[in-house]
Every structure is written in C-alpha cells, then in structure tokens.
XYZ file of C-alpha atoms in Angstrom:
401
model
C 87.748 26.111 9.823
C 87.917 29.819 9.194
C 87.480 30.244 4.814
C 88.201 34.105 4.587
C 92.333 33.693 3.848
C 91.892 30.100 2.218
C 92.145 29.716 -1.536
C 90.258 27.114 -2.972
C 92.205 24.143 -4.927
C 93.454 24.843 -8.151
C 90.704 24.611 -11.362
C 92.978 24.646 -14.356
C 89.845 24.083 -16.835
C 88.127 22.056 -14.087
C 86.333 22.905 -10.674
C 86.821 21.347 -7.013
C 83.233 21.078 -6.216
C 83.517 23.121 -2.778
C 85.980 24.122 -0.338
C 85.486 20.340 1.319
C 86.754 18.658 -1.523
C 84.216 16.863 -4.212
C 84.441 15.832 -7.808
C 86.894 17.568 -10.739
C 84.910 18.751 -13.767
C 86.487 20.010 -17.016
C 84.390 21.938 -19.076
C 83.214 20.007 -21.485
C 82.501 17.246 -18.890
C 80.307 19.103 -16.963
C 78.000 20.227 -20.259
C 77.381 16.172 -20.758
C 77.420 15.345 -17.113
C 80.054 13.313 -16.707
C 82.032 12.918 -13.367
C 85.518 11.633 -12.363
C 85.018 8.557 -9.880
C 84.855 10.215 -6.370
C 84.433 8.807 -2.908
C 80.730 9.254 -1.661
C 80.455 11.185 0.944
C 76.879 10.849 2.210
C 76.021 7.180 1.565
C 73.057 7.546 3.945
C 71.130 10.513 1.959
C 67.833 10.049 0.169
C 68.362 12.312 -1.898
C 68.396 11.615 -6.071
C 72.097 12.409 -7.585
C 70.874 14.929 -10.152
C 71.614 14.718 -14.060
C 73.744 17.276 -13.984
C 74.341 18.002 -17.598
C 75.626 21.992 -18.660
C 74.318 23.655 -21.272
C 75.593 23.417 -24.592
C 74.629 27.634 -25.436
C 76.681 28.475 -22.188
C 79.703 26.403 -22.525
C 82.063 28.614 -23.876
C 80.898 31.478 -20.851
C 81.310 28.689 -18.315
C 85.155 27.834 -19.681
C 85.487 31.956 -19.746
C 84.666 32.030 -15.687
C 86.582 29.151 -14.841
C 89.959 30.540 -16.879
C 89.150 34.182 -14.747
C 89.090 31.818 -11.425
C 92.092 30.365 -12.368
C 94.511 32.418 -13.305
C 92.903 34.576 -9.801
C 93.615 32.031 -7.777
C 97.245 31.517 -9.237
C 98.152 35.387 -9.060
C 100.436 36.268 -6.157
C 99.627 39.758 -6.451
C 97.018 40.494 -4.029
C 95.828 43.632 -6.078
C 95.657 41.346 -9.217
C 94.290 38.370 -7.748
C 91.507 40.432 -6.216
C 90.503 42.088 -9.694
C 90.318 38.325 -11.219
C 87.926 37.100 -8.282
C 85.717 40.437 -9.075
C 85.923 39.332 -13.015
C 85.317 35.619 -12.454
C 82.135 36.838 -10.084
C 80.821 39.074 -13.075
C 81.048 36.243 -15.439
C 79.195 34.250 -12.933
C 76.663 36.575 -12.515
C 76.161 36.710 -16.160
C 75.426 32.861 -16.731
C 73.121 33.144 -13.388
C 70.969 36.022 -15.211
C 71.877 34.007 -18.942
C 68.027 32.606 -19.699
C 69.979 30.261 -21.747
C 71.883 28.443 -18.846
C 69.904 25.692 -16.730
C 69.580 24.905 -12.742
C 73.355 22.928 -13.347
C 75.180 25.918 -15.064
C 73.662 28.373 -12.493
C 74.208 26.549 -9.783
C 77.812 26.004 -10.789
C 78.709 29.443 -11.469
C 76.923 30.350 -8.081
C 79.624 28.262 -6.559
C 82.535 29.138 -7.808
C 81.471 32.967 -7.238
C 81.084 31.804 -3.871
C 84.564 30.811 -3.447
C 85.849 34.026 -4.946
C 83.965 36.082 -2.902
C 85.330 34.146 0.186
C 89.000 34.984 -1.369
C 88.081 38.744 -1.322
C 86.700 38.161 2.482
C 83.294 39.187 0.900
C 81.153 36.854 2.930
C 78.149 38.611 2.852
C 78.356 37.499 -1.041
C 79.935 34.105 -0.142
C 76.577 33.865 1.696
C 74.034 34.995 -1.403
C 76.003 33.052 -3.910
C 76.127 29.770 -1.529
C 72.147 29.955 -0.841
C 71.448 30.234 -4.443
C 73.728 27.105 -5.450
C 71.910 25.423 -3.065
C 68.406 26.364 -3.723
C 69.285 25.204 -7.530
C 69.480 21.659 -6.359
C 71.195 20.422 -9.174
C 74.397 19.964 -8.215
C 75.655 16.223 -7.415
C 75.341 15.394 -3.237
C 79.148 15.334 -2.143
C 78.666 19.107 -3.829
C 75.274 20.295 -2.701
C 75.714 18.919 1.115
C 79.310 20.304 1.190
C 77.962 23.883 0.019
C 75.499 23.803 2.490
C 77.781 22.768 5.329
C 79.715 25.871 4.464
C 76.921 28.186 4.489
C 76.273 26.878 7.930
C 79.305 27.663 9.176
C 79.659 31.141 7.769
C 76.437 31.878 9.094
C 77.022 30.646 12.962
C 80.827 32.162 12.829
C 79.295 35.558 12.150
C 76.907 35.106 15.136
C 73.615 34.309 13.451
C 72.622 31.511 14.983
C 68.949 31.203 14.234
C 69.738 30.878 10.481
C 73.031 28.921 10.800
C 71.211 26.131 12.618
C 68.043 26.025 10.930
C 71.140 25.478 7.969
C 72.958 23.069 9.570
C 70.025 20.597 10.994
C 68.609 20.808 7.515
C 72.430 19.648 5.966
C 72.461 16.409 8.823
C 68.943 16.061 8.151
C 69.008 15.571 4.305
C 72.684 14.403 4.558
C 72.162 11.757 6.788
C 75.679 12.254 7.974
C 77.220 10.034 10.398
C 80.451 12.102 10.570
C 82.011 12.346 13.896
C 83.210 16.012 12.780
C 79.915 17.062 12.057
C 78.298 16.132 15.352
C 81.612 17.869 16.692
C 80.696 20.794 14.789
C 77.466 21.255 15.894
C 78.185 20.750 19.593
C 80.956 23.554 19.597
C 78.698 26.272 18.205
C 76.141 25.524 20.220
C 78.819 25.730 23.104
C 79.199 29.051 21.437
C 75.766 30.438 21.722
C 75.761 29.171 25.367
C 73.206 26.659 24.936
C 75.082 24.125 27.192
C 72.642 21.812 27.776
C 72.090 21.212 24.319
C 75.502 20.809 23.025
C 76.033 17.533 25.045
C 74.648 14.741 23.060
C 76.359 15.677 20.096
C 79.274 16.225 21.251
C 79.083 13.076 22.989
C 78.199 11.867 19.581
C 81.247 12.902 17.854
C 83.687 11.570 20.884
C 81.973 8.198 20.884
C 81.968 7.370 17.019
C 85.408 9.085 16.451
C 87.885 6.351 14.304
C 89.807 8.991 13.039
C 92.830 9.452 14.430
C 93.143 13.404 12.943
C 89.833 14.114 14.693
C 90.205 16.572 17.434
C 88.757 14.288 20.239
C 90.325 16.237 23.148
C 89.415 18.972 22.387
C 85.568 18.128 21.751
C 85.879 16.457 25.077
C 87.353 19.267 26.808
C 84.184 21.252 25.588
C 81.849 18.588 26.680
C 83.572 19.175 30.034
C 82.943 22.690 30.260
C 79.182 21.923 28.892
C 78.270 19.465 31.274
C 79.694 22.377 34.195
C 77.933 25.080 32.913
C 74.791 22.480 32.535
C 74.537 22.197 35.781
C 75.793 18.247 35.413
C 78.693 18.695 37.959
C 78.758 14.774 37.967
C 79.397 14.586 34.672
C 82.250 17.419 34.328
C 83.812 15.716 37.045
C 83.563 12.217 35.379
C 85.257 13.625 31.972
C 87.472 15.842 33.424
C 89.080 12.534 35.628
C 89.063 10.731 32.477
C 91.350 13.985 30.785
C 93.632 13.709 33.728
C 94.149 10.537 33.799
C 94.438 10.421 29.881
C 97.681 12.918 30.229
C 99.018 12.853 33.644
C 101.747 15.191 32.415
C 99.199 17.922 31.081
C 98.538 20.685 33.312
C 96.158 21.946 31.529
C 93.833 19.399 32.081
C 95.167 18.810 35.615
C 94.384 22.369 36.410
C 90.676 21.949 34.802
C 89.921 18.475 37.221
C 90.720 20.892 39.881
C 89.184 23.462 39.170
C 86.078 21.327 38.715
C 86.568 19.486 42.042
C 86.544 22.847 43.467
C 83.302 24.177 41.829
C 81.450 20.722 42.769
C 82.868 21.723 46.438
C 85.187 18.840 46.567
C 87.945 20.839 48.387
C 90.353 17.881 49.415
C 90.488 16.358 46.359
C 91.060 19.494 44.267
C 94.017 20.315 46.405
C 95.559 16.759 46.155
C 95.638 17.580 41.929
C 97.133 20.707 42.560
C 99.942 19.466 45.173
C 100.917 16.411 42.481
C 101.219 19.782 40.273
C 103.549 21.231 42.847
C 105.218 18.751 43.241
C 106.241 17.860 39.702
C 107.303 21.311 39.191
C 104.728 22.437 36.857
C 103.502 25.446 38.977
C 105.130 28.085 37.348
C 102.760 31.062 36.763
C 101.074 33.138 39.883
C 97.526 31.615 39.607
C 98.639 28.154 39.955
C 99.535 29.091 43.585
C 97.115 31.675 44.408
C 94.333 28.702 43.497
C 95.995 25.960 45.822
C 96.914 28.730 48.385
C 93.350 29.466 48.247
C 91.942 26.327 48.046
C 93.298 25.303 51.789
C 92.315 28.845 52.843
C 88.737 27.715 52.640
C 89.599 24.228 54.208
C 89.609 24.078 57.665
C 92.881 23.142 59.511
C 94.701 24.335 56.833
C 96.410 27.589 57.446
C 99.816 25.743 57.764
C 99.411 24.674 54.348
C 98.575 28.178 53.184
C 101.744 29.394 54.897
C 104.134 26.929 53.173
C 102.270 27.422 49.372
C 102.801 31.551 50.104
C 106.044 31.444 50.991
C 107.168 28.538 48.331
C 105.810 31.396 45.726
C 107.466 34.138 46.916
C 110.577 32.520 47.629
C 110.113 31.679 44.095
C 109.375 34.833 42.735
C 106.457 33.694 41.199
C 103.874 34.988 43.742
C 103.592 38.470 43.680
C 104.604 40.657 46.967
C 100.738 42.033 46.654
C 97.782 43.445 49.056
C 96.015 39.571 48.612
C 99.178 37.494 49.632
C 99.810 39.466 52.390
C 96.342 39.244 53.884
C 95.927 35.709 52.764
C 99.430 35.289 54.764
C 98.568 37.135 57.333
C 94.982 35.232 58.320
C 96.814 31.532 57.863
C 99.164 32.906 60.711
C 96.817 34.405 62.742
C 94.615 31.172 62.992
C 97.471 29.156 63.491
C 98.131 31.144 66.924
C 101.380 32.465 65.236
C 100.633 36.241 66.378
C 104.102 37.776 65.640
C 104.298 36.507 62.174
C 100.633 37.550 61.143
C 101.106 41.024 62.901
C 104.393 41.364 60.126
C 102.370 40.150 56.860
C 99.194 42.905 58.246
C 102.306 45.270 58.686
C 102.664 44.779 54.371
C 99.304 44.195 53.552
C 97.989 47.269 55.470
C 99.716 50.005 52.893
C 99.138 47.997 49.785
C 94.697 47.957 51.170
C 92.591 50.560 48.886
C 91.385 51.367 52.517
C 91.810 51.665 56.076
C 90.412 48.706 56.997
C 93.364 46.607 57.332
C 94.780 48.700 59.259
C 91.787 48.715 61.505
C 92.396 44.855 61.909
C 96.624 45.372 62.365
C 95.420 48.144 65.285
C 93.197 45.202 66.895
C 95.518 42.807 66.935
C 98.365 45.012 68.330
C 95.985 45.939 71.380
C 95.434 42.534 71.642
C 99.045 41.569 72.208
C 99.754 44.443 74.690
C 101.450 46.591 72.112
C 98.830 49.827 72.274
C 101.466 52.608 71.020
C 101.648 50.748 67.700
C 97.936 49.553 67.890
C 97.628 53.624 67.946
C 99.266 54.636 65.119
C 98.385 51.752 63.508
C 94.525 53.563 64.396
C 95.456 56.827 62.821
C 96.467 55.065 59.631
C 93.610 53.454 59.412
C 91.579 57.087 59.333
C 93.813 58.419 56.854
C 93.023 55.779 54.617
C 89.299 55.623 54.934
C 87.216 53.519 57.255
C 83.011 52.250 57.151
C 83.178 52.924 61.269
C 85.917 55.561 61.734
C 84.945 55.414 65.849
C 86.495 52.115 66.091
C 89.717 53.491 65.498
C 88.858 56.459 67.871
C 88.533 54.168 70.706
C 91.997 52.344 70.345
C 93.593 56.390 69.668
C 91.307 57.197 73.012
C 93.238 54.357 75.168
C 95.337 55.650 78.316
C-alpha cells in the first residue's frame, strides 16, 4: 500500500492511532489513559500494554495539534491543506522538545506528524517522526506495531532494504504476528530485492494460512511462482503454476505463465499443448502469443508443419507482423519440410528486411541448389551489397559459368 496520496482518517478532537487503523482518543482521554474498546491486533505479543496516560501541562498543546491536523486533513485546497500539515508538524515538534510532555505525549505527537508529513509526500520526515514514536515505546501495541509496520514499508519501497528488514523482522518478531498479509508482505519485497530463494517460505506462509477472502492469494502465489523459477526450483514453479492453470482455465495470463514455465524447465510438448488450447479458444490475440508457440515447435523436431500453419494463422490474421523473424522462421519450417518453392518465396521477403547480407547468402544457396543459378547470382550480389562475414562465398556462386 503506497501512503504518499492517502489521508489519514478523520481526528475531529480524537486520533486514529496509525494509518492501519487502531484505537480513537479524544483529548482529554488520552491525558488519563483511557481507550475506546478496540479489537487486538497482536494477541500473540509479549509485550506490556503501556499506561499511556498524557500529560496534564501539555493538554491544551496536544488539543492545539490535533485541531491543526484536522481541519488539514478536511481542507480541499491543496495549498491550504499543505500549510495546516506544516502547522500541525510545528506544534508537534514543540510538545516533542516541551520538557514538560512525557514518552506518551511525545510519542503521540511524533505520530500524527508522521502522518502529515506522509500527506505532504515528505517521507524522509514520515521516516524521523515514525522512528521516534517508536523508540518512545509508550504507545498501546495495535499502535506501536502498526507504526512500525509502516516504517518498514516506507523504508523497503524506497529501496533500503538493509534497514527496512532489520524493521520488519523486528515488528513479526515482537509482534508475534500470525497475519497471512504480513508473511505476504515480506515475501514480495524480498521478491523485490531479488532474494528468491528467500522469499519462498513466507510466501508460502501467507498462501497456506490465508482465511480471508480479500487477501490477495493469487497474486502472492503468482510471485511464489516466479520465486521458485528464478530459485532454481523448476519443480516447484511448475507444480504452482499447474495449480494457477487449472485454478482459471479461462485466464491467459496464467495459461501463458504454465507455458512459459514448461518451456524454461525444457518441457517443449507440453508447453505447446497450453498454448494450442489458447489457440484454440481464441485467446491469442497479440503478436507474442504466436511468435512463442510458432517458436516453441521451431525448436521441436518434426515440427515445421506446425510452424507453417501458426505463421500463416497470424498473418492471415493480421496479428503477426510481415517482419525479417517471420519470414525466416517461415522460411526454415518450409525448407525442412522439403517444400523448396515455398521457402525460396518467404527467403525472397526475409532477405531485404535482414540488417545484413547473410540471408541473402542462404536465398543464393538454395537457388543454386534448385538449378536456378541466374537468380542464385543476383541473389549473390545482394548479398555483398548488404554486408557479408565471408564475402568469397558469394564470389563463387557470381563466378559460376
């Protein structure tokens, strides 16, 4: 969840605890350290709920900075809202320095300065003001665990991974969470900073304990999938991927991934049975889907008949491209099917559309082969105009009676 263009829930004289939701305090609440019934959130923790009584000297400055938040938060002018986030983080900083206030008030106003620093996109403050909330351990453990959970996350989305997980093993080591979504959490960043191998179990984790029907299994699962291949655990991908596929037969997206998978763990014929079902349902409509099955029985042997059919299906279609790779692609299935005439005409439109000559240099072979040396000749000469590793080969077919 991305915080900079989120606005944290309404105050009005009282304070949502962190952007994850927590307990409502009014002012005068939080100075005798009272608390609206809540759901707890981390039944598992060790840790001691703290007293969390206010201040009685810095009462009034704590109402002050959550009026300031409040009326920021409901300002639709940007320009206006932006000066109340800057006045409620002054405030804030006031009772932080205020040698009156104790850990609770500080803490408190380090959080809410936190959230309207995250209004203004100011994470670099977000970050300060979350660390020192935290650090003040004195605010109540639905609070504290959900403020560290965020600095976590705005550490590891800005890239600073040795930081944002020392944060976030610390938050499900004190937390004791057992919260699918965490575990999912974990696993993607760590999917982020390429460290495949050990974003697996808890990912696996988070799919496996998942009751919640909003949680984003798929999704975790397709990043398990992608893990496990870039692990090394081709046996695995393969495993989740058929389990995705078979999950939503009607999702080529996930169709598309089995075969891709089948292809990387060199399992030709079975990729190329996905990708047919694909074709034949209709659901190959963009270039790639038929360059992939086109080339999957290119490197099949026996195959070039298929390759010929796919080809010509797509450019019948208009969805395969005219190019330099179909026409070569073309032009090899028909040469190793022994149909010489047809693979002669797709070198004839491949040969033009090369970067070099050395297409031509295969057109010119061919044509000698078949008798037809006048056009294996200029077919030569092209071939040197457009650049060749071994220019004498050409010579020789020019230099024929």
């Amino acid at each position: 969840m991305k915080l900079r263009n989120s606005k944290t829930t309404l105050l009005s004289l009282a304070l949502v605890a962190a952007f994850c939701g927590g307990a409502v305090l009014d002012a005068n609440a939080a100075r005798r350290g009272e608390q609206k019934k809540e759901e707890v959130l981390f039944p598992d923790t060790t840790r001691q709920e703290p007293e969390a009584k206010g201040s009685p000297k810095v009462l009034t400055k704590l109402n002050k900075l959550i009026e300031a938040y409040n009326k920021a938060l409901d300002q639709e002018d940007e320009a206006k809202a932006t000066a109340g986030y800057t006045t409620a983080r002054t405030l804030a900083d006031e009772i932080i320095a205020n040698g009156s206030a104790n850990a609770y008030d500080k803490a408190l106003a380090a959080q809410i300065a936190s959230q309207a620093a995250l209004n203004t996109d100011d994470e670099a403050a977000a970050e300060g003001y979350l660390k020192q909330a935290i650090d003040a351990n004195a605010l109540g453990n639905n609070q504290h665990f959900q403020l560290m959970l965020q600095l976590a996350q705005l550490q590891l989305q800005k890239d600073d991974y040795t930081n944002g997980f020392v944060t976030l093993d610390k938050y499900l080591a004190e937390s004791k969470s057992k919260r699918p979504a965490d575990f999912a959490f974990k696993g993607q960043y760590l999917y982020q900073a390429d460290r495949f191998a050990e974003c697996i179990p808890p990912l696996k984790q988070a799919i496996e304990t998942s009751t919640n029907p909003e949680d984003k299994v798929d999704n975790w699962t397709q990043i398990l999938m992608v893990c496990y291949q870039e692990a090394g655990q081709l046996a695995e991908a393969v495993k989740v991927a058929e389990q995705l596929a078979a999950k939503s037969p009607n999702d080529k997206r996930a169709q598309m991934n089995l075969a891709s998978i089948y292809l990387n763990s060199e399992q030709e014929a079975k990729a190329a049975a996905v990708l047919e079902k694909l074709r034949a349902a209709g659901l190959m409509t963009e270039e790639k889907d038929y360059r992939q099955l086109y080339l999957t029985y290119a490197n099949m042997d026996g195959k070039e008949k298929d390759v010929i059919a796919v080809v010509n299906e797509g450019l019948q279609k208009g969805i395969v491209k005219p190019d330099y790779q179909t026409y070569l692609a073309l032009a090899q299935a028909y040469y190793y099917s022994e149909q010489i005439p047809q693979a002669i005409e797709a070198w004839q439109k491949a040969a033009p559309l090369s970067k070099d000559g050395e297409t031509y240099l295969n057109l010119a072979r061919v044509l000698w082969q078949e008798g037809r040396v006048p056009e294996a000749k200029v077919a030569a000469r092209a071939a040197l105009d457009k650049g060749l590793k071994k220019p004498d080969d050409a010579k020789k077919i020019i230099a024929l009676p």
